[in-house]
mmCIF file of C-alpha atoms in Angstrom:
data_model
loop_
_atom_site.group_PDB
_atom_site.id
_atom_site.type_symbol
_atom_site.label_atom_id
_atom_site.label_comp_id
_atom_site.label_asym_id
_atom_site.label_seq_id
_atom_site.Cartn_x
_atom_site.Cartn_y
_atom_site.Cartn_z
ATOM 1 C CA UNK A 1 -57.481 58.086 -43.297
ATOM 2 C CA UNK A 2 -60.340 56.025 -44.854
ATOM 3 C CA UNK A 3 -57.598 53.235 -46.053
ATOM 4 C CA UNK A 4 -57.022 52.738 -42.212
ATOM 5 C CA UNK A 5 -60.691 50.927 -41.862
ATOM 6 C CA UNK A 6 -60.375 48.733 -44.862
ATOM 7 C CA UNK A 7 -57.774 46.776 -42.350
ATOM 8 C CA UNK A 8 -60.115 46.462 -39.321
ATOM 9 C CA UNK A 9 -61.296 42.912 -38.204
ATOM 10 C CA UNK A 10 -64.328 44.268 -35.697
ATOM 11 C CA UNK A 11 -65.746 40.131 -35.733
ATOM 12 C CA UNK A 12 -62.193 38.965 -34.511
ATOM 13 C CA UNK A 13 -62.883 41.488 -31.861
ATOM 14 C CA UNK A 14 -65.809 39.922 -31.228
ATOM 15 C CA UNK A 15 -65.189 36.610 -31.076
ATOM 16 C CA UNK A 16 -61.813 37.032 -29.142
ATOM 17 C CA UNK A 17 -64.142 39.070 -26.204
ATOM 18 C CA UNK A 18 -67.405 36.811 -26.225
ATOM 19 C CA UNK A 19 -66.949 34.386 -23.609
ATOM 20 C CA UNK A 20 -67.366 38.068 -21.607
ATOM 21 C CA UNK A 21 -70.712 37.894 -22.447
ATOM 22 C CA UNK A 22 -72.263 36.153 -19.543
ATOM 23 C CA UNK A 23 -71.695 39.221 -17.721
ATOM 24 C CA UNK A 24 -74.617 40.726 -18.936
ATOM 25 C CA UNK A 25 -76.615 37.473 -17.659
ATOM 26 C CA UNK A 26 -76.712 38.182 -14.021
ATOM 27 C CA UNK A 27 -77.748 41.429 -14.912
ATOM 28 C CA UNK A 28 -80.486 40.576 -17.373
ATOM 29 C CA UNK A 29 -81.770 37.813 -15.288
ATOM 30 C CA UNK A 30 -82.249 40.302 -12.322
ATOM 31 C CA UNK A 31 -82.957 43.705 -14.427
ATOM 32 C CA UNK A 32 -86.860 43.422 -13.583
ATOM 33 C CA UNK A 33 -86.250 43.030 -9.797
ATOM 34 C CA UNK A 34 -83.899 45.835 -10.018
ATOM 35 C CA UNK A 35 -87.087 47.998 -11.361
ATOM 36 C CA UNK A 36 -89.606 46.824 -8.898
ATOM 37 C CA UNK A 37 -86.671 47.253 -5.916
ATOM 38 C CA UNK A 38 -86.537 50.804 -7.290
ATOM 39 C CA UNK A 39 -90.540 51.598 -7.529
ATOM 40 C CA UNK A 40 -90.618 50.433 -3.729
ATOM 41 C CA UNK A 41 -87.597 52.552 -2.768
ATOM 42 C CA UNK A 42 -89.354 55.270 -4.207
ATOM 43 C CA UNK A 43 -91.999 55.366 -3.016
ATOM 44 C CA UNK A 44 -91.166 54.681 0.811
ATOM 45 C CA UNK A 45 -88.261 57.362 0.518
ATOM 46 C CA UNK A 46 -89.733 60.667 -0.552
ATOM 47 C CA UNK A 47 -86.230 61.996 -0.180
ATOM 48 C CA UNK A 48 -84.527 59.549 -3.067
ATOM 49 C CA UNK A 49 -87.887 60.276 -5.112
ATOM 50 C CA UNK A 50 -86.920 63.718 -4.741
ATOM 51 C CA UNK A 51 -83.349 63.817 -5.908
ATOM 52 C CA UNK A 52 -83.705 61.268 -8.369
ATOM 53 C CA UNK A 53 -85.988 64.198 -9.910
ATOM 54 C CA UNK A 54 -84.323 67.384 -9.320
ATOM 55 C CA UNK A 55 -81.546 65.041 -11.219
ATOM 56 C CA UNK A 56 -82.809 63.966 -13.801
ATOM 57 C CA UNK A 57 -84.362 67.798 -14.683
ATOM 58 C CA UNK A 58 -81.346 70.033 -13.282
ATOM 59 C CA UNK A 59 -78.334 67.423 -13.833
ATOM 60 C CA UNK A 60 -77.233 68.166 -18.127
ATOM 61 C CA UNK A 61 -75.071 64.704 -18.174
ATOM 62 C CA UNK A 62 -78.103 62.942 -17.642
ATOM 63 C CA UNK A 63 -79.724 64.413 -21.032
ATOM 64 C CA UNK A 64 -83.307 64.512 -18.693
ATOM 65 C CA UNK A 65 -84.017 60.343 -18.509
ATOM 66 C CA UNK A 66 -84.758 58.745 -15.740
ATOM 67 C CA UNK A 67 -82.845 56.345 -13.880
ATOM 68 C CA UNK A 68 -85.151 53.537 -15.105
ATOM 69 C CA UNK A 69 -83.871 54.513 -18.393
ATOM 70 C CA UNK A 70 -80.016 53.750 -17.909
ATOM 71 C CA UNK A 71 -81.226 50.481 -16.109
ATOM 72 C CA UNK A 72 -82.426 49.466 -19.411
ATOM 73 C CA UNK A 73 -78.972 50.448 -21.395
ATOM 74 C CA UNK A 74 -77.014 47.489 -21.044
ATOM 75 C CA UNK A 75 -79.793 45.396 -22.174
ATOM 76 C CA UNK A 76 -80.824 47.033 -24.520
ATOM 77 C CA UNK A 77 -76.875 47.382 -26.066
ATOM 78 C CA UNK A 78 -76.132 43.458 -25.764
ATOM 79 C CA UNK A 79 -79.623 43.092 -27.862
ATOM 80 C CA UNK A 80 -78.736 45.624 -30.823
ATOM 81 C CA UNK A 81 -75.285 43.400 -31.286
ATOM 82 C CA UNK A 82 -76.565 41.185 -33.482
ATOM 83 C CA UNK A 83 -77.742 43.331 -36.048
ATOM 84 C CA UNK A 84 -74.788 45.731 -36.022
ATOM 85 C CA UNK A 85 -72.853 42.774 -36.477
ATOM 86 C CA UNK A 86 -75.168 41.690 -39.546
ATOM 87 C CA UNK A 87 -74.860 45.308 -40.928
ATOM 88 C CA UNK A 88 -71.267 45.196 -41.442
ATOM 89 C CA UNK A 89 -70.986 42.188 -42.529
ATOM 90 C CA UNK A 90 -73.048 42.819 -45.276
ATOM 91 C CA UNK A 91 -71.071 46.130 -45.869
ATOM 92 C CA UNK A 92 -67.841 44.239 -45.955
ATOM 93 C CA UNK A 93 -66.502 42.229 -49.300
ATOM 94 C CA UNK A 94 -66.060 38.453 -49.095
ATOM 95 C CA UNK A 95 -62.682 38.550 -49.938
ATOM 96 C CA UNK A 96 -62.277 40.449 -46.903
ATOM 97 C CA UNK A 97 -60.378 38.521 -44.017
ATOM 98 C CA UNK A 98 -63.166 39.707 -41.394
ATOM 99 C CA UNK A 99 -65.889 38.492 -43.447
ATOM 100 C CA UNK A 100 -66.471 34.957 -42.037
ATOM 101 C CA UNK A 101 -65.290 35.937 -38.737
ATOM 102 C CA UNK A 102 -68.244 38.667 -38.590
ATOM 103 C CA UNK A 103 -70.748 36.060 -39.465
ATOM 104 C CA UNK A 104 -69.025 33.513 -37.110
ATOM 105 C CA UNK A 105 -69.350 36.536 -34.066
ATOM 106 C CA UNK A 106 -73.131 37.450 -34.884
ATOM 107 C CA UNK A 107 -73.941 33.606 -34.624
ATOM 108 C CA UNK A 108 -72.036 33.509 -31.376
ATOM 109 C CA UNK A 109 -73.805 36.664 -29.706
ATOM 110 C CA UNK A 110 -77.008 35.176 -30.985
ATOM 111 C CA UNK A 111 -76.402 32.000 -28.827
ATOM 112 C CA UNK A 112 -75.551 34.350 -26.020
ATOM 113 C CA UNK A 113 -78.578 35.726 -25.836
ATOM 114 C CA UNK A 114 -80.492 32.397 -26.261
ATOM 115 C CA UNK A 115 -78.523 31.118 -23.150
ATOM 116 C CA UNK A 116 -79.774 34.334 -21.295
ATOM 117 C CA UNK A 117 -83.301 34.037 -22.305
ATOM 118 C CA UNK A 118 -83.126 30.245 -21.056
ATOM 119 C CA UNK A 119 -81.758 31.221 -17.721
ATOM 120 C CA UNK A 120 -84.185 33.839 -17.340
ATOM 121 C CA UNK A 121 -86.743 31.265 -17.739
ATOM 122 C CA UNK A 122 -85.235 28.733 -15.465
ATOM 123 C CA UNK A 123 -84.760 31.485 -12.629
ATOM 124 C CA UNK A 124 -88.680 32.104 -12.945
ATOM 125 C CA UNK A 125 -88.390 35.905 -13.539
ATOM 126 C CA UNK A 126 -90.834 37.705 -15.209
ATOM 127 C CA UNK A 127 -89.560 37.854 -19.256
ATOM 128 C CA UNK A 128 -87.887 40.813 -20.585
ATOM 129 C CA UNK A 129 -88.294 42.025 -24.664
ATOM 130 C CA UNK A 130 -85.852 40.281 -26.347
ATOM 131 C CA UNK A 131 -85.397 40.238 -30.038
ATOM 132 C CA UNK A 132 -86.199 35.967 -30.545
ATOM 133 C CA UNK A 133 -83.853 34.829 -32.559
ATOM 134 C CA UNK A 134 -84.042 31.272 -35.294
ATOM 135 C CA UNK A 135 -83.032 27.917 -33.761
ATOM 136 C CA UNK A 136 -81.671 25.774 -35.350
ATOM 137 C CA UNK A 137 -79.408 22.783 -34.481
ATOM 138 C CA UNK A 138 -76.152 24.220 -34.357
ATOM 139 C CA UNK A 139 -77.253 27.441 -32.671
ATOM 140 C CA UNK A 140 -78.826 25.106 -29.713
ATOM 141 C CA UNK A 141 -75.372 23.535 -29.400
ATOM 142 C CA UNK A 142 -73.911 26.457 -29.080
ATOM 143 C CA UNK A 143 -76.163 27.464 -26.387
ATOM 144 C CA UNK A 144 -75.148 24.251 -24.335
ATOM 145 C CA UNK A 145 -72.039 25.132 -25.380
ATOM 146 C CA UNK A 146 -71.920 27.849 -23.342
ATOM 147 C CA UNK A 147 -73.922 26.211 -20.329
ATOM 148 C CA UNK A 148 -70.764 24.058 -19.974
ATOM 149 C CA UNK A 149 -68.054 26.687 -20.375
ATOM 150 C CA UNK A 150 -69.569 28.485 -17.469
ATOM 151 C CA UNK A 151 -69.261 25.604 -15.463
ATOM 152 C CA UNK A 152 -65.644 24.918 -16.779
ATOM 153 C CA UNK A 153 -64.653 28.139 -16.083
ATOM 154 C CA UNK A 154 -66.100 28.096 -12.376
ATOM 155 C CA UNK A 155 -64.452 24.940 -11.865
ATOM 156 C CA UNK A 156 -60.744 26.238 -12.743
ATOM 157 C CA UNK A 157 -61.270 29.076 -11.305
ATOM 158 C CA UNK A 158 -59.438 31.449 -14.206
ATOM 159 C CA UNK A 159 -60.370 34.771 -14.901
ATOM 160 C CA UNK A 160 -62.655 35.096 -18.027
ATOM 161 C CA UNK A 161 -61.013 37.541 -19.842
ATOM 162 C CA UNK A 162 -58.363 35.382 -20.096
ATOM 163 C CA UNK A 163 -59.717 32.263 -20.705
ATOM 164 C CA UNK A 164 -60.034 30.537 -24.296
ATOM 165 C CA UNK A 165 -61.516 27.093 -25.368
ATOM 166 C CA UNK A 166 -59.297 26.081 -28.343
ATOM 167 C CA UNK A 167 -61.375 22.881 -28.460
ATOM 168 C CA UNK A 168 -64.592 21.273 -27.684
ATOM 169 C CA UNK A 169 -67.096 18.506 -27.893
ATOM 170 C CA UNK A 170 -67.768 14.781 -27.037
ATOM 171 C CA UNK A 171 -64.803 12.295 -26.346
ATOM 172 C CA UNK A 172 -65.488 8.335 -24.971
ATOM 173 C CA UNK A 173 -63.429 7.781 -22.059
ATOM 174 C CA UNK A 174 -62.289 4.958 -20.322
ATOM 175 C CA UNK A 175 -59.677 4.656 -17.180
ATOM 176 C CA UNK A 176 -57.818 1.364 -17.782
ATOM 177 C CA UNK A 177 -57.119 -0.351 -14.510
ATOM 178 C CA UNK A 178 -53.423 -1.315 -15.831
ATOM 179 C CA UNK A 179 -50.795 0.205 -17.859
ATOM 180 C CA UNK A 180 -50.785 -3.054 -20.253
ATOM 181 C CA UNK A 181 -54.132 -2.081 -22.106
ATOM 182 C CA UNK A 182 -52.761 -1.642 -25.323
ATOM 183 C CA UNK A 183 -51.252 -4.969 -25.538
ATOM 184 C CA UNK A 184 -55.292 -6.296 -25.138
ATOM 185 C CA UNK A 185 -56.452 -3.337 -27.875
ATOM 186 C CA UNK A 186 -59.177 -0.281 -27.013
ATOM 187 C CA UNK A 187 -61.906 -2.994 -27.163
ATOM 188 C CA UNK A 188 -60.793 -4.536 -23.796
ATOM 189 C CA UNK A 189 -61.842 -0.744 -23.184
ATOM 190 C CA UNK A 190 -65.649 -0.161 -21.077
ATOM 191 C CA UNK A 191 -65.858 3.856 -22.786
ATOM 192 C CA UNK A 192 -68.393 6.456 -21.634
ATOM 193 C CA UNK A 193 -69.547 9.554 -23.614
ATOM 194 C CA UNK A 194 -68.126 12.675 -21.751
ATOM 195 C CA UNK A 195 -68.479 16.231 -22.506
ATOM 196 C CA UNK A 196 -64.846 17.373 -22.786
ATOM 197 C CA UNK A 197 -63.391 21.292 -23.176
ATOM 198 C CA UNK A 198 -59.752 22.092 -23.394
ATOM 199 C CA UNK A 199 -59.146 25.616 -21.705
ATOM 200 C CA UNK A 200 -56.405 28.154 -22.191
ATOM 201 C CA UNK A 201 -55.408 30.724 -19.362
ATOM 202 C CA UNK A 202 -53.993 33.032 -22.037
ATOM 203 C CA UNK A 203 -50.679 34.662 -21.338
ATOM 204 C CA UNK A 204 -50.731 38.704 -21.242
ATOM 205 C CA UNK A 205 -47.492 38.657 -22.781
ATOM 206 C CA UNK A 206 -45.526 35.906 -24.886
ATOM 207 C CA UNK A 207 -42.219 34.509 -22.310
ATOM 208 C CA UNK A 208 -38.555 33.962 -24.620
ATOM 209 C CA UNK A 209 -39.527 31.037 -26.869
ATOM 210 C CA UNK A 210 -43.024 30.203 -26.294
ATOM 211 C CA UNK A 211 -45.400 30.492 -29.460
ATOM 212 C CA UNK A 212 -49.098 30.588 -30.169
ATOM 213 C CA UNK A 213 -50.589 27.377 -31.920
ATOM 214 C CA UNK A 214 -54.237 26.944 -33.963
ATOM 215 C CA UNK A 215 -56.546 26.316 -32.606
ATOM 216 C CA UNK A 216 -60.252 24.450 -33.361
ATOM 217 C CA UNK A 217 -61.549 26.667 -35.654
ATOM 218 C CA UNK A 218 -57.726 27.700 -37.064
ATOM 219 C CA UNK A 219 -57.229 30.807 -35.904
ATOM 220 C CA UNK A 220 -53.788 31.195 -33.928
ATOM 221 C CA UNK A 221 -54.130 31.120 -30.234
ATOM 222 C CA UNK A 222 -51.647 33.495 -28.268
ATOM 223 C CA UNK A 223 -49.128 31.890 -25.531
ATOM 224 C CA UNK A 224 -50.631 30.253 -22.700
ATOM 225 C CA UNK A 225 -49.930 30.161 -18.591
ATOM 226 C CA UNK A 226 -51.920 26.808 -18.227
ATOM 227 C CA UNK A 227 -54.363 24.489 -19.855
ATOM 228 C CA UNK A 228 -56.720 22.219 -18.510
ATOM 229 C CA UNK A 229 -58.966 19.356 -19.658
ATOM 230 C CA UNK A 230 -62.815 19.794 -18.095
ATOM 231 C CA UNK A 231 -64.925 16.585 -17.966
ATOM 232 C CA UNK A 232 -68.311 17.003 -17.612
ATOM 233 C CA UNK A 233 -71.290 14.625 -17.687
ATOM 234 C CA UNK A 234 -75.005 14.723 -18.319
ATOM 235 C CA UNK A 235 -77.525 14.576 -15.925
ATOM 236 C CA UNK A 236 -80.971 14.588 -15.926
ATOM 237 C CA UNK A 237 -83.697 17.216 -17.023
ATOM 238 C CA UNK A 238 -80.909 18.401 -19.224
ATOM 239 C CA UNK A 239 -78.701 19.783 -16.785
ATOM 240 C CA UNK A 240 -74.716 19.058 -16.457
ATOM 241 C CA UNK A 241 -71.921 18.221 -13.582
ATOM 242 C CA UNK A 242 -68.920 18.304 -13.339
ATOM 243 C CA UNK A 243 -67.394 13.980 -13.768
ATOM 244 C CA UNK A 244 -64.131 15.218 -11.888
ATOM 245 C CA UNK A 245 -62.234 18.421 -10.760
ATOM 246 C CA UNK A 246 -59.889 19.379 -13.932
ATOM 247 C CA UNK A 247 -56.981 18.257 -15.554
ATOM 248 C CA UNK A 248 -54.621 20.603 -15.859
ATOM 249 C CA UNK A 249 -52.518 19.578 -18.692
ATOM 250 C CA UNK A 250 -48.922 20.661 -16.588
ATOM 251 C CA UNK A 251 -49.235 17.588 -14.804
ATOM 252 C CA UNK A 252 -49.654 15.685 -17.378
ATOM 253 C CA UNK A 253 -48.091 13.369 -20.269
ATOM 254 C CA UNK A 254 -49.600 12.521 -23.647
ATOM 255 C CA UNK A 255 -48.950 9.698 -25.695
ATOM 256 C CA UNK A 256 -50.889 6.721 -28.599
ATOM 257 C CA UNK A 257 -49.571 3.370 -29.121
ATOM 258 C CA UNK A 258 -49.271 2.901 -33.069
ATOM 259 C CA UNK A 259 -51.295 -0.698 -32.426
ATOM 260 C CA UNK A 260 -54.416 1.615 -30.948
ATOM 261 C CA UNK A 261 -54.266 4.582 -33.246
ATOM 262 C CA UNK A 262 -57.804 5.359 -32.844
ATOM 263 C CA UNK A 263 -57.252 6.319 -29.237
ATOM 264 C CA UNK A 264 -54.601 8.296 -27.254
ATOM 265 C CA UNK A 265 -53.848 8.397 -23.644
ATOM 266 C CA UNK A 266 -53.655 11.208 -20.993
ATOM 267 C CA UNK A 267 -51.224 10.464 -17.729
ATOM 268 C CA UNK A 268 -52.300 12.918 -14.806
ATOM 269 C CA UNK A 269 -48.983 12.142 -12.789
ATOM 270 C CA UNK A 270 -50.605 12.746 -9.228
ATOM 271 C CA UNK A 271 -53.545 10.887 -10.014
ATOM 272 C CA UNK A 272 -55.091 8.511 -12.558
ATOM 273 C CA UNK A 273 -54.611 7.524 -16.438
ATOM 274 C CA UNK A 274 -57.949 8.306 -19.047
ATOM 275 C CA UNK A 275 -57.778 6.766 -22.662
ATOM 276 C CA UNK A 276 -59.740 9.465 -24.755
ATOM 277 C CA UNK A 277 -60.971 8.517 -28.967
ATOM 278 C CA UNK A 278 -63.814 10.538 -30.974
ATOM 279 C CA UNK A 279 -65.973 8.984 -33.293
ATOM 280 C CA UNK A 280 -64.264 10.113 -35.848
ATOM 281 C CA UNK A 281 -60.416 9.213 -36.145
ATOM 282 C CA UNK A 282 -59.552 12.605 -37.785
ATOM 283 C CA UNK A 283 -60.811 14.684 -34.907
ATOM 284 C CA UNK A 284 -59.185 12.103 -32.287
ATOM 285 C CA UNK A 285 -56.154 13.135 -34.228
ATOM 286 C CA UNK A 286 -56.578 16.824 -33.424
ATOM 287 C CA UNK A 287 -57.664 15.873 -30.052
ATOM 288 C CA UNK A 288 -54.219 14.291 -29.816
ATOM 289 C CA UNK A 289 -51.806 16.717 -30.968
ATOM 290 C CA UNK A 290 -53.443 19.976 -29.342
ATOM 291 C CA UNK A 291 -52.976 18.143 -25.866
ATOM 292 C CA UNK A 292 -50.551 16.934 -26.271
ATOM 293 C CA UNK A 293 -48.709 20.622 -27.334
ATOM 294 C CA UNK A 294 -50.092 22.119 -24.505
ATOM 295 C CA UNK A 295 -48.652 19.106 -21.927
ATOM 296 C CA UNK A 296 -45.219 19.370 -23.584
ATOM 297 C CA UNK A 297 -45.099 22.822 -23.721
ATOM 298 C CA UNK A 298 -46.148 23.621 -20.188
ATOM 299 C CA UNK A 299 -43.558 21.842 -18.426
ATOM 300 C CA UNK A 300 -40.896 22.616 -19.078
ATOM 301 C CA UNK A 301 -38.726 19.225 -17.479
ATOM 302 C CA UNK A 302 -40.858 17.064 -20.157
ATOM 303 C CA UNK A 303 -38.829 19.084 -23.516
ATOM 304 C CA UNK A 304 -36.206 16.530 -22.413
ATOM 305 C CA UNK A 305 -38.482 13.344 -23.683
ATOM 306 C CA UNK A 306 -41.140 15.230 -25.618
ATOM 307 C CA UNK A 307 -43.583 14.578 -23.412
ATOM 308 C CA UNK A 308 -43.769 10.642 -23.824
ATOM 309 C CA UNK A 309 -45.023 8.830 -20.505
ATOM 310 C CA UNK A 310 -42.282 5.769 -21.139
ATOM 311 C CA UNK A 311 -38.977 6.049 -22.701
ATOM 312 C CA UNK A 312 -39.098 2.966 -24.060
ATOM 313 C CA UNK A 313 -41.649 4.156 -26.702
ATOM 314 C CA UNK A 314 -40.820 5.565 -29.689
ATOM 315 C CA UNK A 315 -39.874 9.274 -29.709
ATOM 316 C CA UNK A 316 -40.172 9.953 -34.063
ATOM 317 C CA UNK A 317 -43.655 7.852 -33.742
ATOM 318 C CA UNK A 318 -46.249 11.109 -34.484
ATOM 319 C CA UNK A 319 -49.692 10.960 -35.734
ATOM 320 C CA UNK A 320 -50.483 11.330 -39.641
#
């Protein structure tokens, strides 16, 4: 039935899948080795040469190409992605609920493959034909974007298929040496620039009572297993490292002082206390109540105080 397709959303697809992406980079990055490993194989085993040709003449699945030819398909399919995504989104209305999302995905695989042709580069292999695609500012952020969630998602640890980043970007942080900062204000505050990702391990299933939440970009998250806050700092040459191993937010208590609203604090229970602000006070604001979700919601001993490090502060204080 042709009314069934007027109701599928192939860019949420997309954009709910692409942090699987990077698995085409080791392949990319090493899909010209793979051809000269198999030119050498061939010719000092006249035995492989051999079947690799009765194959490719005799065998009908192989539809008579060569085996160089299927080591070439999964390049060449990540390539043609952004220009099947362009196609249907200029096929599909704007009053369409997929429409931005398609536009939103083709961006996204375009900074995917920019991230691929830079690691290519910075491996030192020999280049490969890809279609080059226009920079711009926010499509280079998006590539370092994705330089850091591969290093976030190394450092938890979480499979990628299951891992979401509800929220991104650069937070000043400070680790007050007392508990009495607020009294003094954020100023008594020494603040460094941090790159900061909050990471989802997202639940296959939603457990009694738990529900999905917005995130970033305001499309609703499902249930999560765990969360974590990933620090990471620049280095030089314009390469990253980890500042400290993550936060997960289960350990952890959120709270703001109304006298320091520009700021909030995060409470890793084992460990130490970080004050986090943004530039600008709105976003420190979302900052603030996505963490602070995720840290309430995750353990489940904090529902009794919502989540508030001291029970002398006030529980109905909440953010505008």
């Amino acid at each position: 039935d042709d009314e069934d397709f007027l109701t599928v959303c192939i860019g949420e697809m997309f954009l709910e899948f692409v942090n699987m992406l990077p698995a085409f980079q080791t392949y990319c990055i090493h899909q010209s080795t793979s051809i000269n490993m198999l030119n050498t194989l061939e010719k000092e085993k006249e035995l492989l040469r051999i079947f690799l040709d009765v194959s490719q003449n005799d065998n009908t699945a192989l539809r008579r190409m060569n085996l160089r030819s299927f080591l070439m398909a999964p390049l060449q399919r990540v390539t043609k992605y952004p220009l099947l995504l362009c196609r249907i989104s200029n096929s599909t209305p704007e009053y369409h609920p997929d429409h931005c999302r398609l536009r939103e995905a083709k961006s996204r695989v375009e900074s995917h493959l920019e991230h691929i042709n830079m690691k290519t580069k910075q491996e030192g292999a020999p280049p490969w034909s890809l279609r080059s695609f226009r920079r711009d500012s926010r499509r280079n952020r998006e590539v370092v974007n994705i330089e850091m969630r591969e290093i976030a998602i190394k450092a938890v640890g979480w499979p990628r298929e299951d891992t979401r980043f509800p929220m991104e970007g650069a937070l000043q942080s400070s680790q007050p040496s007392d508990g009495q900062w607020a009294k003094k204000g954020s100023r008594s505050l020494k603040f460094q620039t941090l790159h900061v990702l909050l990471m989802v391990n997202v639940g296959r299933e939603a457990e009694p009572g738990q529900e999905g939440m917005a995130g970033e970009h305001g499309w609703e998250l499902p249930p999560v297993r765990d969360a974590a806050l990933v620090l990471i700092r620049d280095k030089s040459g314009g390469k990253f490292a980890l500042f400290r191993r993550p936060i997960h937010l289960s350990n952890c208590v959120v709270s703001s002082d109304p006298d320091c609203d520009d700021t909030f604090e995060l409470l890793d229970i084992r460990k130490e206390a970080f004050v986090f602000r943004d530039t600008d006070k709105h976003r420190t604001c979302h900052w603030f109540r996505l963490i602070k979700r995720y840290s309430r919601d995750l353990g489940s001993w904090r529902k009794r105080r919502n989540a508030l490090p001291n029970i002398m502060i006030n529980a109905t204080y909440s953010r505008p």
